[in-house]
PDB file of C-alpha atoms in Angstrom:
ATOM      1  CA  UNK L   1      16.615   2.311 -34.223  1.00 91.00           C
ATOM      2  CA  UNK L   2      13.381   1.386 -35.236  1.00 97.00           C
ATOM      3  CA  UNK L   3      10.192   3.524 -33.760  1.00 98.00           C
ATOM      4  CA  UNK L   4       8.765   0.429 -32.146  1.00 98.00           C
ATOM      5  CA  UNK L   5      11.765   0.448 -29.845  1.00 98.00           C
ATOM      6  CA  UNK L   6      11.418   4.197 -28.641  1.00 98.00           C
ATOM      7  CA  UNK L   7       7.480   3.246 -28.317  1.00 98.00           C
ATOM      8  CA  UNK L   8       8.544  -0.001 -26.484  1.00 98.00           C
ATOM      9  CA  UNK L   9      10.244   1.956 -23.502  1.00 98.00           C
ATOM     10  CA  UNK L  10       7.648   4.707 -23.356  1.00 98.00           C
ATOM     11  CA  UNK L  11       5.271   1.750 -22.854  1.00 98.00           C
ATOM     12  CA  UNK L  12       7.366   0.166 -20.204  1.00 98.00           C
ATOM     13  CA  UNK L  13       7.507   3.104 -18.257  1.00 97.00           C
ATOM     14  CA  UNK L  14       3.773   4.160 -18.417  1.00 98.00           C
ATOM     15  CA  UNK L  15       1.736   0.959 -20.064  1.00 98.00           C
ATOM     16  CA  UNK L  16      -0.942   1.563 -22.065  1.00 97.00           C
ATOM     17  CA  UNK L  17      -3.394  -0.070 -19.939  1.00 97.00           C
ATOM     18  CA  UNK L  18      -2.959   2.794 -17.235  1.00 97.00           C
ATOM     19  CA  UNK L  19      -4.520   5.257 -19.330  1.00 97.00           C
ATOM     20  CA  UNK L  20      -8.664   6.160 -18.478  1.00 97.00           C
ATOM     21  CA  UNK L  21     -11.102   4.812 -20.606  1.00 95.00           C
ATOM     22  CA  UNK L  22     -11.978   7.719 -21.985  1.00 95.00           C
ATOM     23  CA  UNK L  23      -8.582   8.050 -23.523  1.00 97.00           C
ATOM     24  CA  UNK L  24      -6.956   7.844 -26.928  1.00 97.00           C
ATOM     25  CA  UNK L  25      -3.302   7.088 -25.884  1.00 98.00           C
ATOM     26  CA  UNK L  26      -0.843   5.238 -28.356  1.00 98.00           C
ATOM     27  CA  UNK L  27      -0.134   5.145 -31.895  1.00 98.00           C
ATOM     28  CA  UNK L  28      -2.099   7.961 -33.819  1.00 98.00           C
ATOM     29  CA  UNK L  29      -0.588   7.407 -37.017  1.00 97.00           C
ATOM     30  CA  UNK L  30       2.441   6.094 -38.739  1.00 97.00           C
ATOM     31  CA  UNK L  31       4.610   2.829 -39.616  1.00 97.00           C
ATOM     32  CA  UNK L  32       6.057   1.971 -36.093  1.00 98.00           C
ATOM     33  CA  UNK L  33       8.932  -0.430 -38.184  1.00 98.00           C
ATOM     34  CA  UNK L  34      10.476   2.316 -39.687  1.00 97.00           C
ATOM     35  CA  UNK L  35      13.877   3.559 -38.960  1.00 97.00           C
ATOM     36  CA  UNK L  36      13.682   6.467 -36.694  1.00 98.00           C
ATOM     37  CA  UNK L  37      15.528   9.621 -37.693  1.00 97.00           C
ATOM     38  CA  UNK L  38      14.972  11.839 -34.596  1.00 98.00           C
ATOM     39  CA  UNK L  39      12.368  12.439 -32.024  1.00 98.00           C
ATOM     40  CA  UNK L  40      10.110  15.495 -31.213  1.00 98.00           C
ATOM     41  CA  UNK L  41       8.681  15.544 -27.841  1.00 98.00           C
ATOM     42  CA  UNK L  42       5.751  18.062 -26.954  1.00 98.00           C
ATOM     43  CA  UNK L  43       2.598  18.868 -24.883  1.00 98.00           C
ATOM     44  CA  UNK L  44       0.475  18.631 -28.218  1.00 98.00           C
ATOM     45  CA  UNK L  45       0.491  18.278 -31.980  1.00 97.00           C
ATOM     46  CA  UNK L  46      -0.649  20.671 -34.176  1.00 96.00           C
ATOM     47  CA  UNK L  47       0.066  21.417 -38.012  1.00 96.00           C
ATOM     48  CA  UNK L  48       2.666  23.754 -37.023  1.00 97.00           C
ATOM     49  CA  UNK L  49       4.863  21.315 -34.748  1.00 97.00           C
ATOM     50  CA  UNK L  50       4.436  18.793 -37.504  1.00 97.00           C
ATOM     51  CA  UNK L  51       6.338  21.376 -39.700  1.00 97.00           C
ATOM     52  CA  UNK L  52       8.677  21.773 -37.062  1.00 98.00           C
ATOM     53  CA  UNK L  53       9.435  17.906 -36.689  1.00 98.00           C
ATOM     54  CA  UNK L  54       9.805  17.928 -40.307  1.00 98.00           C
ATOM     55  CA  UNK L  55      12.580  20.785 -40.440  1.00 98.00           C
ATOM     56  CA  UNK L  56      14.320  19.086 -37.619  1.00 98.00           C
ATOM     57  CA  UNK L  57      14.164  15.562 -39.554  1.00 97.00           C
ATOM     58  CA  UNK L  58      12.446  13.910 -36.744  1.00 98.00           C
ATOM     59  CA  UNK L  59       9.862  11.522 -37.897  1.00 98.00           C
ATOM     60  CA  UNK L  60       8.370  10.537 -34.520  1.00 98.00           C
ATOM     61  CA  UNK L  61       6.289  13.174 -32.559  1.00 98.00           C
ATOM     62  CA  UNK L  62       5.868  12.151 -29.128  1.00 98.00           C
ATOM     63  CA  UNK L  63       2.889  14.185 -27.452  1.00 98.00           C
ATOM     64  CA  UNK L  64       1.121  14.330 -24.261  1.00 98.00           C
ATOM     65  CA  UNK L  65      -2.163  15.008 -25.430  1.00 98.00           C
ATOM     66  CA  UNK L  66      -3.243  12.938 -28.555  1.00 98.00           C
ATOM     67  CA  UNK L  67      -4.274  14.367 -31.532  1.00 97.00           C
ATOM     68  CA  UNK L  68      -7.400  12.234 -31.781  1.00 96.00           C
ATOM     69  CA  UNK L  69      -9.368  12.349 -28.940  1.00 93.00           C
ATOM     70  CA  UNK L  70     -12.652  11.798 -29.965  1.00 88.00           C
ATOM     71  CA  UNK L  71     -14.026   9.638 -32.871  1.00 86.00           C
ATOM     72  CA  UNK L  72     -13.326  10.601 -36.391  1.00 88.00           C
ATOM     73  CA  UNK L  73     -15.949  10.403 -39.023  1.00 87.00           C
ATOM     74  CA  UNK L  74     -13.837  11.577 -41.858  1.00 90.00           C
ATOM     75  CA  UNK L  75     -10.228  13.174 -42.086  1.00 92.00           C
ATOM     76  CA  UNK L  76     -10.322  16.630 -44.191  1.00 91.00           C
ATOM     77  CA  UNK L  77      -8.704  19.744 -44.023  1.00 90.00           C
ATOM     78  CA  UNK L  78     -11.531  21.907 -42.688  1.00 86.00           C
ATOM     79  CA  UNK L  79     -10.300  21.519 -39.082  1.00 89.00           C
ATOM     80  CA  UNK L  80      -7.139  21.380 -37.183  1.00 91.00           C
ATOM     81  CA  UNK L  81      -7.044  17.833 -36.519  1.00 95.00           C
ATOM     82  CA  UNK L  82      -7.121  16.874 -40.274  1.00 95.00           C
ATOM     83  CA  UNK L  83      -5.051  19.193 -41.333  1.00 95.00           C
ATOM     84  CA  UNK L  84      -2.410  17.831 -38.630  1.00 96.00           C
ATOM     85  CA  UNK L  85      -3.328  14.046 -39.698  1.00 97.00           C
ATOM     86  CA  UNK L  86      -2.955  14.356 -43.615  1.00 97.00           C
ATOM     87  CA  UNK L  87       0.451  16.499 -43.006  1.00 97.00           C
ATOM     88  CA  UNK L  88       2.165  13.692 -40.779  1.00 98.00           C
ATOM     89  CA  UNK L  89       1.065  11.133 -43.291  1.00 97.00           C
ATOM     90  CA  UNK L  90       2.648  13.428 -46.470  1.00 97.00           C
ATOM     91  CA  UNK L  91       5.478  14.111 -44.725  1.00 97.00           C
ATOM     92  CA  UNK L  92       6.049  10.547 -43.107  1.00 97.00           C
ATOM     93  CA  UNK L  93       5.836  11.329 -39.610  1.00 98.00           C
ATOM     94  CA  UNK L  94       4.869   8.955 -36.836  1.00 98.00           C
ATOM     95  CA  UNK L  95       2.181  10.392 -34.140  1.00 98.00           C
ATOM     96  CA  UNK L  96       2.679   8.711 -30.548  1.00 98.00           C
ATOM     97  CA  UNK L  97       0.652   9.976 -27.698  1.00 98.00           C
ATOM     98  CA  UNK L  98       1.084   9.209 -23.765  1.00 98.00           C
ATOM     99  CA  UNK L  99      -1.717  11.152 -21.814  1.00 98.00           C
ATOM    100  CA  UNK L 100      -3.392   9.948 -18.579  1.00 98.00           C
ATOM    101  CA  UNK L 101      -0.917   6.775 -18.579  1.00 98.00           C
ATOM    102  CA  UNK L 102       2.003   9.108 -18.185  1.00 98.00           C
ATOM    103  CA  UNK L 103      -0.387  11.406 -15.732  1.00 98.00           C
ATOM    104  CA  UNK L 104      -1.246   8.008 -13.630  1.00 98.00           C
ATOM    105  CA  UNK L 105       2.189   7.207 -12.537  1.00 98.00           C
ATOM    106  CA  UNK L 106       4.046   8.390  -9.351  1.00 97.00           C
ATOM    107  CA  UNK L 107       7.185   9.353 -11.243  1.00 97.00           C
ATOM    108  CA  UNK L 108       4.812  10.856 -14.256  1.00 98.00           C
ATOM    109  CA  UNK L 109       3.796  14.318 -15.052  1.00 98.00           C
ATOM    110  CA  UNK L 110       2.571  15.317 -11.304  1.00 98.00           C
ATOM    111  CA  UNK L 111       5.728  14.389 -10.110  1.00 98.00           C
ATOM    112  CA  UNK L 112       7.088  17.248 -12.148  1.00 98.00           C
ATOM    113  CA  UNK L 113       4.714  19.488 -10.986  1.00 98.00           C
ATOM    114  CA  UNK L 114       5.962  18.730  -7.236  1.00 98.00           C
ATOM    115  CA  UNK L 115       9.457  18.957  -8.040  1.00 98.00           C
ATOM    116  CA  UNK L 116       8.774  22.724  -8.717  1.00 97.00           C
ATOM    117  CA  UNK L 117       6.979  23.071  -5.744  1.00 96.00           C
ATOM    118  CA  UNK L 118       9.462  20.680  -3.362  1.00 97.00           C
ATOM    119  CA  UNK L 119       7.118  18.480  -2.211  1.00 98.00           C
ATOM    120  CA  UNK L 120       8.504  15.503  -0.275  1.00 98.00           C
ATOM    121  CA  UNK L 121       6.603  12.274   1.428  1.00 98.00           C
ATOM    122  CA  UNK L 122       4.619  12.115  -1.727  1.00 98.00           C
ATOM    123  CA  UNK L 123       1.808   9.494  -2.924  1.00 97.00           C
ATOM    124  CA  UNK L 124      -0.742   9.194  -5.659  1.00 98.00           C
ATOM    125  CA  UNK L 125      -4.054  10.751  -3.953  1.00 98.00           C
ATOM    126  CA  UNK L 126      -6.479   7.888  -5.601  1.00 97.00           C
ATOM    127  CA  UNK L 127      -4.273   5.202  -6.142  1.00 97.00           C
ATOM    128  CA  UNK L 128      -6.031   2.209  -7.887  1.00 93.00           C
ATOM    129  CA  UNK L 129      -6.759  -0.844  -5.798  1.00 83.00           C
ATOM    130  CA  UNK L 130      -4.410  -2.931  -7.430  1.00 85.00           C
ATOM    131  CA  UNK L 131      -1.161  -1.023  -7.398  1.00 91.00           C
ATOM    132  CA  UNK L 132      -0.775   2.274  -4.942  1.00 93.00           C
ATOM    133  CA  UNK L 133       1.752   3.513  -7.403  1.00 95.00           C
ATOM    134  CA  UNK L 134      -0.394   4.275  -9.959  1.00 97.00           C
ATOM    135  CA  UNK L 135      -3.973   6.526  -9.910  1.00 98.00           C
ATOM    136  CA  UNK L 136      -5.045   9.902 -10.123  1.00 98.00           C
ATOM    137  CA  UNK L 137      -3.324  13.001  -8.481  1.00 98.00           C
ATOM    138  CA  UNK L 138      -0.601  13.544  -6.233  1.00 98.00           C
ATOM    139  CA  UNK L 139      -0.350  14.564  -2.359  1.00 98.00           C
ATOM    140  CA  UNK L 140       2.882  15.433  -0.448  1.00 98.00           C
ATOM    141  CA  UNK L 141       4.292  17.736   2.189  1.00 98.00           C
ATOM    142  CA  UNK L 142       6.210  21.122   1.795  1.00 98.00           C
ATOM    143  CA  UNK L 143       9.564  20.728   3.148  1.00 96.00           C
ATOM    144  CA  UNK L 144       9.004  24.010   5.339  1.00 97.00           C
ATOM    145  CA  UNK L 145       5.637  25.492   5.796  1.00 97.00           C
ATOM    146  CA  UNK L 146       4.732  28.779   3.591  1.00 98.00           C
ATOM    147  CA  UNK L 147       2.374  31.426   3.848  1.00 98.00           C
ATOM    148  CA  UNK L 148      -0.500  31.482   1.393  1.00 98.00           C
ATOM    149  CA  UNK L 149       1.452  34.681  -0.462  1.00 97.00           C
ATOM    150  CA  UNK L 150       4.635  33.100  -0.218  1.00 98.00           C
ATOM    151  CA  UNK L 151       2.944  29.911  -2.601  1.00 98.00           C
ATOM    152  CA  UNK L 152       1.282  32.200  -4.981  1.00 98.00           C
ATOM    153  CA  UNK L 153       4.433  33.840  -5.505  1.00 97.00           C
ATOM    154  CA  UNK L 154       6.455  30.650  -5.969  1.00 97.00           C
ATOM    155  CA  UNK L 155       3.694  29.115  -8.119  1.00 98.00           C
ATOM    156  CA  UNK L 156       3.782  32.483 -10.621  1.00 97.00           C
ATOM    157  CA  UNK L 157       7.542  32.072 -10.736  1.00 97.00           C
ATOM    158  CA  UNK L 158       8.307  28.357 -11.145  1.00 97.00           C
ATOM    159  CA  UNK L 159       5.379  28.214 -13.709  1.00 97.00           C
ATOM    160  CA  UNK L 160       5.651  31.274 -15.678  1.00 95.00           C
ATOM    161  CA  UNK L 161       2.048  32.590 -15.102  1.00 95.00           C
ATOM    162  CA  UNK L 162       0.870  35.915 -14.959  1.00 93.00           C
ATOM    163  CA  UNK L 163      -1.860  35.324 -13.140  1.00 94.00           C
ATOM    164  CA  UNK L 164      -3.700  32.286 -10.734  1.00 97.00           C
ATOM    165  CA  UNK L 165      -7.197  31.813 -10.037  1.00 97.00           C
ATOM    166  CA  UNK L 166      -7.842  30.835  -6.631  1.00 98.00           C
ATOM    167  CA  UNK L 167     -10.493  30.351  -3.841  1.00 98.00           C
ATOM    168  CA  UNK L 168     -10.821  32.536  -0.544  1.00 97.00           C
ATOM    169  CA  UNK L 169      -7.441  32.008   1.619  1.00 98.00           C
ATOM    170  CA  UNK L 170      -7.934  30.482   4.687  1.00 97.00           C
ATOM    171  CA  UNK L 171      -5.143  32.444   6.370  1.00 95.00           C
ATOM    172  CA  UNK L 172      -3.146  29.164   7.568  1.00 95.00           C
ATOM    173  CA  UNK L 173       0.170  28.072   6.653  1.00 97.00           C
ATOM    174  CA  UNK L 174       0.547  25.605   3.790  1.00 98.00           C
ATOM    175  CA  UNK L 175       2.025  22.235   4.967  1.00 98.00           C
ATOM    176  CA  UNK L 176      -0.053  19.544   2.821  1.00 98.00           C
ATOM    177  CA  UNK L 177      -0.416  20.366  -1.154  1.00 98.00           C
ATOM    178  CA  UNK L 178      -2.332  18.327  -3.104  1.00 98.00           C
ATOM    179  CA  UNK L 179      -1.798  18.514  -7.144  1.00 98.00           C
ATOM    180  CA  UNK L 180      -3.071  17.514 -10.682  1.00 98.00           C
ATOM    181  CA  UNK L 181      -1.744  18.350 -14.173  1.00 98.00           C
ATOM    182  CA  UNK L 182      -4.465  19.792 -16.487  1.00 97.00           C
ATOM    183  CA  UNK L 183      -8.226  19.295 -15.520  1.00 97.00           C
ATOM    184  CA  UNK L 184      -8.238  17.811 -11.826  1.00 97.00           C
ATOM    185  CA  UNK L 185     -11.272  19.252 -10.601  1.00 98.00           C
ATOM    186  CA  UNK L 186     -12.723  15.519 -10.007  1.00 98.00           C
ATOM    187  CA  UNK L 187      -9.963  15.261  -7.407  1.00 98.00           C
ATOM    188  CA  UNK L 188     -10.890  18.583  -5.046  1.00 98.00           C
ATOM    189  CA  UNK L 189     -13.200  16.313  -2.565  1.00 98.00           C
ATOM    190  CA  UNK L 190     -10.416  13.442  -2.403  1.00 98.00           C
ATOM    191  CA  UNK L 191      -7.876  16.235  -1.600  1.00 98.00           C
ATOM    192  CA  UNK L 192     -10.037  17.879   1.229  1.00 98.00           C
ATOM    193  CA  UNK L 193     -10.365  14.447   3.001  1.00 98.00           C
ATOM    194  CA  UNK L 194      -6.472  13.671   2.896  1.00 98.00           C
ATOM    195  CA  UNK L 195      -5.815  16.859   4.761  1.00 98.00           C
ATOM    196  CA  UNK L 196      -4.498  18.980   2.128  1.00 98.00           C
ATOM    197  CA  UNK L 197      -3.980  22.611   2.566  1.00 98.00           C
ATOM    198  CA  UNK L 198      -4.299  23.660  -1.227  1.00 98.00           C
ATOM    199  CA  UNK L 199      -5.402  21.830  -4.017  1.00 98.00           C
ATOM    200  CA  UNK L 200      -3.209  23.033  -7.633  1.00 98.00           C
ATOM    201  CA  UNK L 201      -4.923  21.989 -10.716  1.00 98.00           C
ATOM    202  CA  UNK L 202      -6.246  23.714 -13.808  1.00 98.00           C
ATOM    203  CA  UNK L 203      -9.551  24.151 -15.549  1.00 98.00           C
ATOM    204  CA  UNK L 204     -11.598  24.373 -12.230  1.00 98.00           C
ATOM    205  CA  UNK L 205     -15.202  25.920 -12.952  1.00 98.00           C
ATOM    206  CA  UNK L 206     -16.864  28.468 -10.845  1.00 98.00           C
ATOM    207  CA  UNK L 207     -19.163  26.583  -8.768  1.00 98.00           C
ATOM    208  CA  UNK L 208     -15.979  23.851  -8.113  1.00 98.00           C
ATOM    209  CA  UNK L 209     -13.846  26.861  -6.495  1.00 98.00           C
ATOM    210  CA  UNK L 210     -16.386  26.364  -3.363  1.00 98.00           C
ATOM    211  CA  UNK L 211     -15.251  22.718  -3.004  1.00 98.00           C
ATOM    212  CA  UNK L 212     -12.733  23.809  -0.506  1.00 97.00           C
ATOM    213  CA  UNK L 213     -15.359  24.439   2.276  1.00 97.00           C
ATOM    214  CA  UNK L 214     -13.205  27.307   3.410  1.00 95.00           C
ATOM    215  CA  UNK L 215     -10.512  24.520   4.917  1.00 97.00           C
ATOM    216  CA  UNK L 216      -8.563  24.076   1.723  1.00 98.00           C
ATOM    217  CA  UNK L 217      -7.611  26.781  -1.059  1.00 98.00           C
ATOM    218  CA  UNK L 218      -8.118  25.661  -4.660  1.00 98.00           C
ATOM    219  CA  UNK L 219      -6.066  27.163  -7.140  1.00 98.00           C
ATOM    220  CA  UNK L 220      -6.072  27.063 -11.026  1.00 98.00           C
ATOM    221  CA  UNK L 221      -3.093  27.427 -12.863  1.00 98.00           C
ATOM    222  CA  UNK L 222      -3.964  27.070 -16.390  1.00 98.00           C
ATOM    223  CA  UNK L 223      -3.962  23.580 -18.309  1.00 98.00           C
ATOM    224  CA  UNK L 224      -0.747  24.423 -20.277  1.00 98.00           C
ATOM    225  CA  UNK L 225       0.907  25.747 -17.991  1.00 98.00           C
ATOM    226  CA  UNK L 226       0.432  22.713 -15.076  1.00 98.00           C
ATOM    227  CA  UNK L 227       1.742  20.154 -17.669  1.00 98.00           C
ATOM    228  CA  UNK L 228       4.378  22.503 -19.747  1.00 97.00           C
ATOM    229  CA  UNK L 229       7.275  20.298 -17.977  1.00 97.00           C
ATOM    230  CA  UNK L 230       6.068  16.905 -19.388  1.00 98.00           C
ATOM    231  CA  UNK L 231       7.880  17.639 -22.572  1.00 98.00           C
ATOM    232  CA  UNK L 232      11.110  18.008 -19.903  1.00 98.00           C
ATOM    233  CA  UNK L 233      10.046  14.586 -18.686  1.00 98.00           C
ATOM    234  CA  UNK L 234       9.529  13.277 -21.921  1.00 98.00           C
ATOM    235  CA  UNK L 235      12.771  14.257 -23.494  1.00 98.00           C
ATOM    236  CA  UNK L 236      14.750  12.734 -20.266  1.00 97.00           C
ATOM    237  CA  UNK L 237      13.140   9.356 -20.250  1.00 97.00           C
ATOM    238  CA  UNK L 238      13.870   8.766 -23.848  1.00 98.00           C
ATOM    239  CA  UNK L 239      17.481  10.209 -23.749  1.00 96.00           C
ATOM    240  CA  UNK L 240      18.017   8.398 -20.541  1.00 95.00           C
ATOM    241  CA  UNK L 241      17.415   5.306 -22.319  1.00 96.00           C
ATOM    242  CA  UNK L 242      19.038   6.320 -26.008  1.00 96.00           C
ATOM    243  CA  UNK L 243      21.672   8.938 -24.753  1.00 94.00           C
ATOM    244  CA  UNK L 244      23.341   9.265 -28.280  1.00 92.00           C
ATOM    245  CA  UNK L 245      19.713   9.550 -30.306  1.00 92.00           C
ATOM    246  CA  UNK L 246      18.412  12.929 -31.472  1.00 95.00           C
ATOM    247  CA  UNK L 247      15.773  13.805 -28.876  1.00 97.00           C
ATOM    248  CA  UNK L 248      14.504  17.569 -29.212  1.00 98.00           C
ATOM    249  CA  UNK L 249      11.981  19.701 -27.279  1.00 98.00           C
ATOM    250  CA  UNK L 250       9.458  21.191 -29.307  1.00 98.00           C
ATOM    251  CA  UNK L 251      10.109  25.136 -29.726  1.00 97.00           C
ATOM    252  CA  UNK L 252       6.224  25.677 -30.829  1.00 96.00           C
ATOM    253  CA  UNK L 253       4.149  26.903 -28.661  1.00 93.00           C
ATOM    254  CA  UNK L 254       0.989  25.374 -28.375  1.00 95.00           C
ATOM    255  CA  UNK L 255      -1.220  27.026 -25.560  1.00 95.00           C
ATOM    256  CA  UNK L 256      -4.349  28.362 -26.721  1.00 95.00           C
ATOM    257  CA  UNK L 257      -4.789  30.605 -24.352  1.00 95.00           C
ATOM    258  CA  UNK L 258      -3.541  34.370 -23.585  1.00 94.00           C
ATOM    259  CA  UNK L 259      -3.822  36.708 -20.990  1.00 92.00           C
ATOM    260  CA  UNK L 260      -4.478  40.438 -20.926  1.00 90.00           C
ATOM    261  CA  UNK L 261      -2.739  41.920 -17.771  1.00 84.00           C
TER     262      UNK L 261
END
């Protein structure tokens, strides 16, 4: 099987044109016309992860976050990006990123978060005018109302996190939840306008926690933690199309954030 066949399948599910303007989803490095010996899926792409792919005889890495996110002036081993690129080229490993285009489809990254919370009646929080199944964030309803402490406990267990940052609790039962994997603070006002009792995301800044206006709780569960199940999504998407092919989930922990409890 050619690497291009796997990429073609991924792009049929999350077309590159669905990515945001600032993004760099797509081929990062490599020759898509080569035979594929195996796929390693991951959240990030680092030098350590490239070594893992090489050891596992996978010459294609499909990562959520692009290794090259901002323009590079040179490629040298003085920084992590340069080291990883040089390692990938030397080892003959192709790197493909599927980032905000996978975020922006209704069955993408946010759907996996919603699965863990148990949301029904889902819809895109800010749909694109041309397609209501594509856009930013997700909003839905809990099958049964939960208390605020019940939802906090559920989030800690489901996302395996030691702590959650959140705005003042409202004391209300939670019925409607909005969410966004990764940095989603730009959606806070939209979540409030759409009647969300809670908004769950990551990378929330101090002043942004005031955005709930006393009506909606804002919870930050961590960037890596919110998107960790993207590996499962990519694994399932590729394996469903190519059931007899080697598709592996990375065992390398790339989360750069640690907690001292």
